[in-house]
GROMACS .gro file of C-alpha atoms in nm:
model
  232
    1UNK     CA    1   0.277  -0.533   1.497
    2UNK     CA    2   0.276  -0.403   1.126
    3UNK     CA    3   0.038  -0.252   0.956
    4UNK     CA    4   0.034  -0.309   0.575
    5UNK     CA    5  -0.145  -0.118   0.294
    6UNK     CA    6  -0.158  -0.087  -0.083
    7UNK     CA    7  -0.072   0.198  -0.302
    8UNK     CA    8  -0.304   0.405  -0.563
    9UNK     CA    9  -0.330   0.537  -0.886
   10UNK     CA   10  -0.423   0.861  -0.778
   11UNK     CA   11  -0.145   1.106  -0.640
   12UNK     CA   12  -0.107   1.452  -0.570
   13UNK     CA   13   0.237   1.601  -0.470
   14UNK     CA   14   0.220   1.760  -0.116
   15UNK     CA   15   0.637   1.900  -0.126
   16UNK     CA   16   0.821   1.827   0.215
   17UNK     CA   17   1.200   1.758   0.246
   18UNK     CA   18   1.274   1.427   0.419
   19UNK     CA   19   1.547   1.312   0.615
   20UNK     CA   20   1.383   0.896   0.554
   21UNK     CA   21   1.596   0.722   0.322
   22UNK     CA   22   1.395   0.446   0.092
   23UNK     CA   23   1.440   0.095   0.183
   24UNK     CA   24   1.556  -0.064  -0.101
   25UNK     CA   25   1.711   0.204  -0.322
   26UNK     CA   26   1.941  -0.014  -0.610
   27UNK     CA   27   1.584  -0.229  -0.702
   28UNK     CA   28   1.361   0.101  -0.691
   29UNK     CA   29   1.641   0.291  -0.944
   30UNK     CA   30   1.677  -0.056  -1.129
   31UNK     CA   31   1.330  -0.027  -1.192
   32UNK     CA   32   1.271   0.327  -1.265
   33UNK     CA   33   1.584   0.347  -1.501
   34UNK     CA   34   1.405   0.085  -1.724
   35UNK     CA   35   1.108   0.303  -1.696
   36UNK     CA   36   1.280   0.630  -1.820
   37UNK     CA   37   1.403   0.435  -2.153
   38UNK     CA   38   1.036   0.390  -2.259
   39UNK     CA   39   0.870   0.616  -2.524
   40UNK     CA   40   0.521   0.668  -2.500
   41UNK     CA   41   0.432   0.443  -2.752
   42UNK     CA   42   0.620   0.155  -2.519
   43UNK     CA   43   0.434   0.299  -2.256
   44UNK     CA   44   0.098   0.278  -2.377
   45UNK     CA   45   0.176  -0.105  -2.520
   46UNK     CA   46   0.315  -0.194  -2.157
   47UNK     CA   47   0.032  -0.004  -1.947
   48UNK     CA   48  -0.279  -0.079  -2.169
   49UNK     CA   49  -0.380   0.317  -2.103
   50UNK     CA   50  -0.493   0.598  -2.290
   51UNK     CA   51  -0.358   0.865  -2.428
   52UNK     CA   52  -0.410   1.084  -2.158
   53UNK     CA   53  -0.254   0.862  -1.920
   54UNK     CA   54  -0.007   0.781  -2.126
   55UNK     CA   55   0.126   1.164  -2.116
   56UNK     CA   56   0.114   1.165  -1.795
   57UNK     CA   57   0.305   0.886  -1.714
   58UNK     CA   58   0.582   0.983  -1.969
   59UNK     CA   59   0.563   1.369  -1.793
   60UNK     CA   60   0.606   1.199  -1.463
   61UNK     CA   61   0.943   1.006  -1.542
   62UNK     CA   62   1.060   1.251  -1.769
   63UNK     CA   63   0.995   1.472  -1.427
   64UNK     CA   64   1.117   1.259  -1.158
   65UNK     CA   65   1.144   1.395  -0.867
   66UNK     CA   66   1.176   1.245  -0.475
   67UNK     CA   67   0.968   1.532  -0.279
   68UNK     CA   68   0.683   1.437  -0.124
   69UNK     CA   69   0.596   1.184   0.183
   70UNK     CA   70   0.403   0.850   0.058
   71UNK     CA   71   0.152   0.896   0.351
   72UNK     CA   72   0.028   1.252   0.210
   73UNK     CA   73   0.106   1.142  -0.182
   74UNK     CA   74  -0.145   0.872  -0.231
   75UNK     CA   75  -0.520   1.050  -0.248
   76UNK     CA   76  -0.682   0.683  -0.351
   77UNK     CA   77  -1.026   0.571  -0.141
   78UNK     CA   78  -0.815   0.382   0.175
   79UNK     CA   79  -0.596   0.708   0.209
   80UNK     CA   80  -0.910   0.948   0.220
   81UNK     CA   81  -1.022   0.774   0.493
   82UNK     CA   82  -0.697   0.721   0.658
   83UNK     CA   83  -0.692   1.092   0.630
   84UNK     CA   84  -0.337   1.167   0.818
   85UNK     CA   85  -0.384   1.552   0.786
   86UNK     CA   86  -0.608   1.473   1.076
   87UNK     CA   87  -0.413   1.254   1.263
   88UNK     CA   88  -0.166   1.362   1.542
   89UNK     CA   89   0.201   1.379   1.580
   90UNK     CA   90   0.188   1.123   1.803
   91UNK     CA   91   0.007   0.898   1.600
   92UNK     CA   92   0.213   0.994   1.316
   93UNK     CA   93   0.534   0.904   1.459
   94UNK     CA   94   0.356   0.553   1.548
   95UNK     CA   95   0.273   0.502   1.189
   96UNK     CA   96   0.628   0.594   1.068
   97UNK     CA   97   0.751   0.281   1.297
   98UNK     CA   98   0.406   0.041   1.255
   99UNK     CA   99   0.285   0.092   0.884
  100UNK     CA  100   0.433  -0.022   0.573
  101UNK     CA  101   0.285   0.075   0.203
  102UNK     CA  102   0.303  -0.184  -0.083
  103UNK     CA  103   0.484   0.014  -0.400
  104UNK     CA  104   0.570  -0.218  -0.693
  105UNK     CA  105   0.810   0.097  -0.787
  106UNK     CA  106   1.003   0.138  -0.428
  107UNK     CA  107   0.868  -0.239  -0.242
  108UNK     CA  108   0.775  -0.166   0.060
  109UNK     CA  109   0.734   0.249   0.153
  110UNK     CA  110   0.706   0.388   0.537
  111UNK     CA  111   0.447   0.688   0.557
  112UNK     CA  112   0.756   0.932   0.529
  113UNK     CA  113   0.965   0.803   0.264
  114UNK     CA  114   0.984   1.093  -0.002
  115UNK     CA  115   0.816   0.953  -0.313
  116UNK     CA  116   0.773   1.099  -0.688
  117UNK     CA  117   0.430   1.093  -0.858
  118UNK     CA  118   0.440   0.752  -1.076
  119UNK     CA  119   0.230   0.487  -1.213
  120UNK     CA  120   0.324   0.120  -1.178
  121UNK     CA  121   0.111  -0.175  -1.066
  122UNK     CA  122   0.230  -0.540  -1.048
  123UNK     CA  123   0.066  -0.609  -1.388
  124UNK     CA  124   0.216  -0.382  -1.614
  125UNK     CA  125   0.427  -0.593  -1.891
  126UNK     CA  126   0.767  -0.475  -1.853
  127UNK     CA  127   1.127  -0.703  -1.935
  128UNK     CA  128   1.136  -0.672  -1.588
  129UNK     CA  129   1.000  -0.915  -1.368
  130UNK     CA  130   0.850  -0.691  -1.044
  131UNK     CA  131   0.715  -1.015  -0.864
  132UNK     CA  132   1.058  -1.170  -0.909
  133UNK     CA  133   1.270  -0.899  -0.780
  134UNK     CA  134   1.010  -0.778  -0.497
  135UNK     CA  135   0.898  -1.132  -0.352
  136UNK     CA  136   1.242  -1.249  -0.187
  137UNK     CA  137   1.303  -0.883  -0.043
  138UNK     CA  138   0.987  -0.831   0.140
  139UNK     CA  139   0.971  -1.123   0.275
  140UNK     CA  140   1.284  -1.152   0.403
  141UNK     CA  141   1.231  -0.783   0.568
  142UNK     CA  142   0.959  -0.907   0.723
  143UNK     CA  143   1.125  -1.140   0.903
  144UNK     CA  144   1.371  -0.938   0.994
  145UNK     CA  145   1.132  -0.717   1.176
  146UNK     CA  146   0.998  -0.988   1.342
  147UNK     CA  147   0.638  -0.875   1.400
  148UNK     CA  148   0.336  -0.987   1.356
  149UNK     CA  149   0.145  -0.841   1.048
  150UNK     CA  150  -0.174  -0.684   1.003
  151UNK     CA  151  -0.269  -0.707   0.592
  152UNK     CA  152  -0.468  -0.442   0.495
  153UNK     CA  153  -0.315  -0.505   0.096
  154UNK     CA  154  -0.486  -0.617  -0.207
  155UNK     CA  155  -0.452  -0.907  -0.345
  156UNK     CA  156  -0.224  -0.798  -0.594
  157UNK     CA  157  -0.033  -0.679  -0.297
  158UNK     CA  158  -0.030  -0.979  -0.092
  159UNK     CA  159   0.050  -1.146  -0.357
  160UNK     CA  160   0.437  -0.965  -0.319
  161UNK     CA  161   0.503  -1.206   0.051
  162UNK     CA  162   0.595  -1.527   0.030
  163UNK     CA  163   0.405  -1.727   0.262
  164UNK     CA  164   0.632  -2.043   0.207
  165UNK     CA  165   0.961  -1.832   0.366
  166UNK     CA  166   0.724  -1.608   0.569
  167UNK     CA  167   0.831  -1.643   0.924
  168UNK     CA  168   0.603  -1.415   1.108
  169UNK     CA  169   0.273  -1.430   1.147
  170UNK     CA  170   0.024  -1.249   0.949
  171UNK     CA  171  -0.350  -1.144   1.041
  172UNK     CA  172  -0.552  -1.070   0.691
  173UNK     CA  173  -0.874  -0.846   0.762
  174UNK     CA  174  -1.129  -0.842   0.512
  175UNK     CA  175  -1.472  -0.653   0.470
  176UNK     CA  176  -1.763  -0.785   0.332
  177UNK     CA  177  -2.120  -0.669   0.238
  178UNK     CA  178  -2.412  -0.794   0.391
  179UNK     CA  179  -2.438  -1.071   0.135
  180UNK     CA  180  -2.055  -1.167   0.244
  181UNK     CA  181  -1.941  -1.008  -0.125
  182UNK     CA  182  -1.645  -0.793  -0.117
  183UNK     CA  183  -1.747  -0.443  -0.305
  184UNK     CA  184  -1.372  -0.303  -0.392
  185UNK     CA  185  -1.470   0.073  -0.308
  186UNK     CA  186  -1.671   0.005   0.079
  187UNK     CA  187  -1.340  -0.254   0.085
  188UNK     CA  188  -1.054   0.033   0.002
  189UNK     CA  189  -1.256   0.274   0.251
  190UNK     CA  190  -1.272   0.016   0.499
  191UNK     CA  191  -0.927  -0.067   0.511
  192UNK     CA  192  -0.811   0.273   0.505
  193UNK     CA  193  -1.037   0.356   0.808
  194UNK     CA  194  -0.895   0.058   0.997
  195UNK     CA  195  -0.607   0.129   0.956
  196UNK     CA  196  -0.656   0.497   1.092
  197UNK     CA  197  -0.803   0.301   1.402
  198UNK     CA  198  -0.538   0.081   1.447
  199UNK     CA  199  -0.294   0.390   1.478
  200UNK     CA  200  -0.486   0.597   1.681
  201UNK     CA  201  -0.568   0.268   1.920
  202UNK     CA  202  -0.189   0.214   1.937
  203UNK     CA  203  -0.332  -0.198   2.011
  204UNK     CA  204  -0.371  -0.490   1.792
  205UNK     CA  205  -0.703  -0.673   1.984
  206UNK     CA  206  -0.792  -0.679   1.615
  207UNK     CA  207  -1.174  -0.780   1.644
  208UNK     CA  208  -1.210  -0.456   1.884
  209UNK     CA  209  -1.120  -0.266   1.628
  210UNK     CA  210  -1.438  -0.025   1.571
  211UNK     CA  211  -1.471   0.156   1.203
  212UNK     CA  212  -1.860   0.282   1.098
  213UNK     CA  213  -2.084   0.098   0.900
  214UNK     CA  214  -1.868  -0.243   0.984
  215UNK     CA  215  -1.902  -0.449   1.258
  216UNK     CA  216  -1.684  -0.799   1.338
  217UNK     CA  217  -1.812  -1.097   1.254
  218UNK     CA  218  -1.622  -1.418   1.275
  219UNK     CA  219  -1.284  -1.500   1.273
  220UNK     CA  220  -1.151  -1.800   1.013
  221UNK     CA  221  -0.813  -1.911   1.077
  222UNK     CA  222  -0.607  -1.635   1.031
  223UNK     CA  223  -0.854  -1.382   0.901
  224UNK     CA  224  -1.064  -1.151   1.081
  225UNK     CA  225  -1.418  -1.088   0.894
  226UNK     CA  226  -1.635  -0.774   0.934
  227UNK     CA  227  -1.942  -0.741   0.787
  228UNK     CA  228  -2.133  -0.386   0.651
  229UNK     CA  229  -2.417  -0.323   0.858
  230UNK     CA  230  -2.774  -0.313   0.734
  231UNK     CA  231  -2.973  -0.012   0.766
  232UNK     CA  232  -3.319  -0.116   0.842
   0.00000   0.00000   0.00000
């Protein structure tokens, strides 16, 4: 089974060689070569940022660089509680073969893939289409892996598989407040924390799965509900 998360914003370069070569390299440098002609007047335009951010992002293309593993990279609220510093070789290596990390710059990203710091979402304006280009691939690599998957993504995210061509099945997992609302931080810590189960479990009984603060609730259709717990 296959776990799937989202990217974040927030990124901090931890260096390591890798010997992982990125899954769909001629889309990810067709992307990021349209990226590099930008000025940072295009940039701000196409990202709706500020200034600050704007800077950045220039400095980060200008400064390109494939160095450091997508698993330690991303710093966002589902990674801190994923925490891999703290998770074991063994479960490691099962999260190099079982999770998968949305990127709308490099599609789909395996926990050791060497990335560069960027910013991209799904809904920056670019020429480029990143739906159109992304949609057909993933989807068809899903079904060439032929497992069931586990979505752990955004909506954003999901929004990148194709559920008319999909030909596995996929298991969403959502988590809700006690009012049945979804709150986008508990939801981002929640996933990431599942996810860190799921590894260290090494089974998908996916209503067993235990996090804190959350336990399951229902199941509806294909989607697996937990609910915060109240404290009295």
């Amino acid at each position: 089974m296959i776990i799937l998360l989202s990217p974040t914003k927030k990124q901090k370069r931890h260096p390591q060689t890798s010997e992982h070569a990125l899954l769909f390299e001629k889309e990810k440098q067709q992307i990021l070569d349209h990226l590099q002609t930008l000025n940072p007047i295009q940039i701000k335009q196409a990202y709706k940022i500020s200034d600050a951010l704007t800077h950045q992002t220039h400095e980060q293309l200008l400064n390109y660089r494939e160095d450091s593993p997508a698993i330690y990279t991303y710093q966002g609220e589902a990674f801190k509680s994923l925490d891999p510093q703290t998770l074991t070789k063994d479960d490691l290596n099962y999260a190099q073969e079982h999770l998968y990390i949305f990127s709308a710059l490099y599609g789909l990203l395996k926990p050791f893939h060497a990335i560069s710091l960027y910013r991209l979402d799904l809904l920056t304006k670019l020429e480029l289409n990143l739906f159109k280009i992304w949609k057909p691939i993933i989807t068809q690599y899903f079904n060439t892996l032929n497992q069931p998957l586990v979505n752990l993504a955004s909506q954003e995210f999901t929004n990148l598989i194709d559920f008319d061509t999909l030909q596995v099945p996929i298991y969403h997992v959502q988590f809700l407040n006690k009012d049945h609302k979804v709150i986008s931080a508990q939801a981002k810590k929640a996933r990431g924390a599942y996810a860190r189960a799921l590894l260290q479990s090494k089974h998908f009984n996916l209503k067993e799965i235990s996090i804190e603060d959350y336990h399951f609730s229902h199941q509806l259709d294909n989607t697996y509900i937990f609910i915060k717990n109240t404290i009295d």
